[in-house]
């Protein structure tokens, strides 16, 4: 889902740039001379989502505190 949203945003951003100002499209996109900027953004989104899933998995596997039977 994260990659789909990231890809959709990159495509939408490019379409808006071409509609608003075709001659200044790349300047608006802020690629700063990097033609792989969209792919780098999507890779960062993937890395962030994988890291989040790893943290969520690790926290779910952490030992849970047991209830003290003497306090009941």
Coordinates of N, CA, C and O in Angstrom, one line a residue, residues 8 11 15-16 19-20 25-29 43-44 47-48 59 61 65 70:
X8 N 1.7 6.7 -6.8 CA 0.5 7.6 -7.2 C 0.9 9.0 -7.0 O 0.6 9.9 -7.9
X11 N 3.4 10.3 -9.6 CA 2.8 10.4 -11.0 C 1.9 11.7 -10.9 O 1.9 12.5 -11.9
X15 N 2.2 15.1 -13.3 CA 1.1 15.5 -14.1 C 0.8 17.0 -13.8 O 0.6 17.8 -14.7
X16 N 0.7 17.3 -12.5 CA 0.4 18.7 -12.1 C 1.5 19.6 -12.6 O 1.2 20.7 -13.1
X19 N 0.9 20.3 -16.3 CA -0.3 21.1 -16.5 C 0.0 22.5 -16.2 O -0.3 23.5 -17.0
X20 N 0.6 22.8 -15.0 CA 0.8 24.1 -14.5 C 1.8 24.9 -15.4 O 1.6 26.0 -15.8
X25 N 8.6 22.3 -15.5 CA 8.1 21.1 -14.8 C 9.1 20.5 -13.9 O 8.9 20.2 -12.7
X26 N 10.4 20.3 -14.4 CA 11.4 19.7 -13.6 C 11.9 20.6 -12.4 O 12.2 20.1 -11.4
X27 N 11.8 21.9 -12.6 CA 12.2 22.8 -11.6 C 11.1 22.7 -10.5 O 11.4 22.7 -9.3
X28 N 9.8 22.6 -10.9 CA 8.7 22.5 -9.9 C 8.9 21.2 -9.1 O 8.6 21.2 -7.9
X29 N 9.2 20.2 -9.8 CA 9.3 18.9 -9.1 C 10.4 18.8 -8.1 O 10.4 18.0 -7.2
X43 N 11.8 4.4 -2.8 CA 12.7 3.5 -2.0 C 12.7 3.9 -0.5 O 12.7 3.1 0.4
X44 N 12.7 5.2 -0.3 CA 12.7 5.7 1.1 C 11.4 5.3 1.8 O 11.4 4.9 3.0
X47 N 11.6 1.6 2.5 CA 12.5 1.3 3.7 C 11.9 1.7 5.0 O 12.0 1.0 6.0
X48 N 11.1 2.8 5.0 CA 10.4 3.3 6.2 C 9.3 2.3 6.6 O 9.2 2.0 7.8
X59 N 8.2 -5.6 18.7 CA 7.5 -5.3 19.9 C 6.4 -6.3 20.2 O 6.1 -6.5 21.4
X61 N 6.7 -9.5 19.8 CA 7.4 -10.7 20.3 C 8.1 -10.5 21.6 O 8.5 -11.4 22.2
X65 N 4.6 -9.0 30.6 CA 4.7 -9.2 32.0 C 3.6 -10.1 32.5 O 2.5 -10.0 32.1
X70 N -0.1 -13.5 43.7 CA -0.2 -13.1 45.1 C -0.9 -11.8 45.4 O -1.3 -11.5 46.5

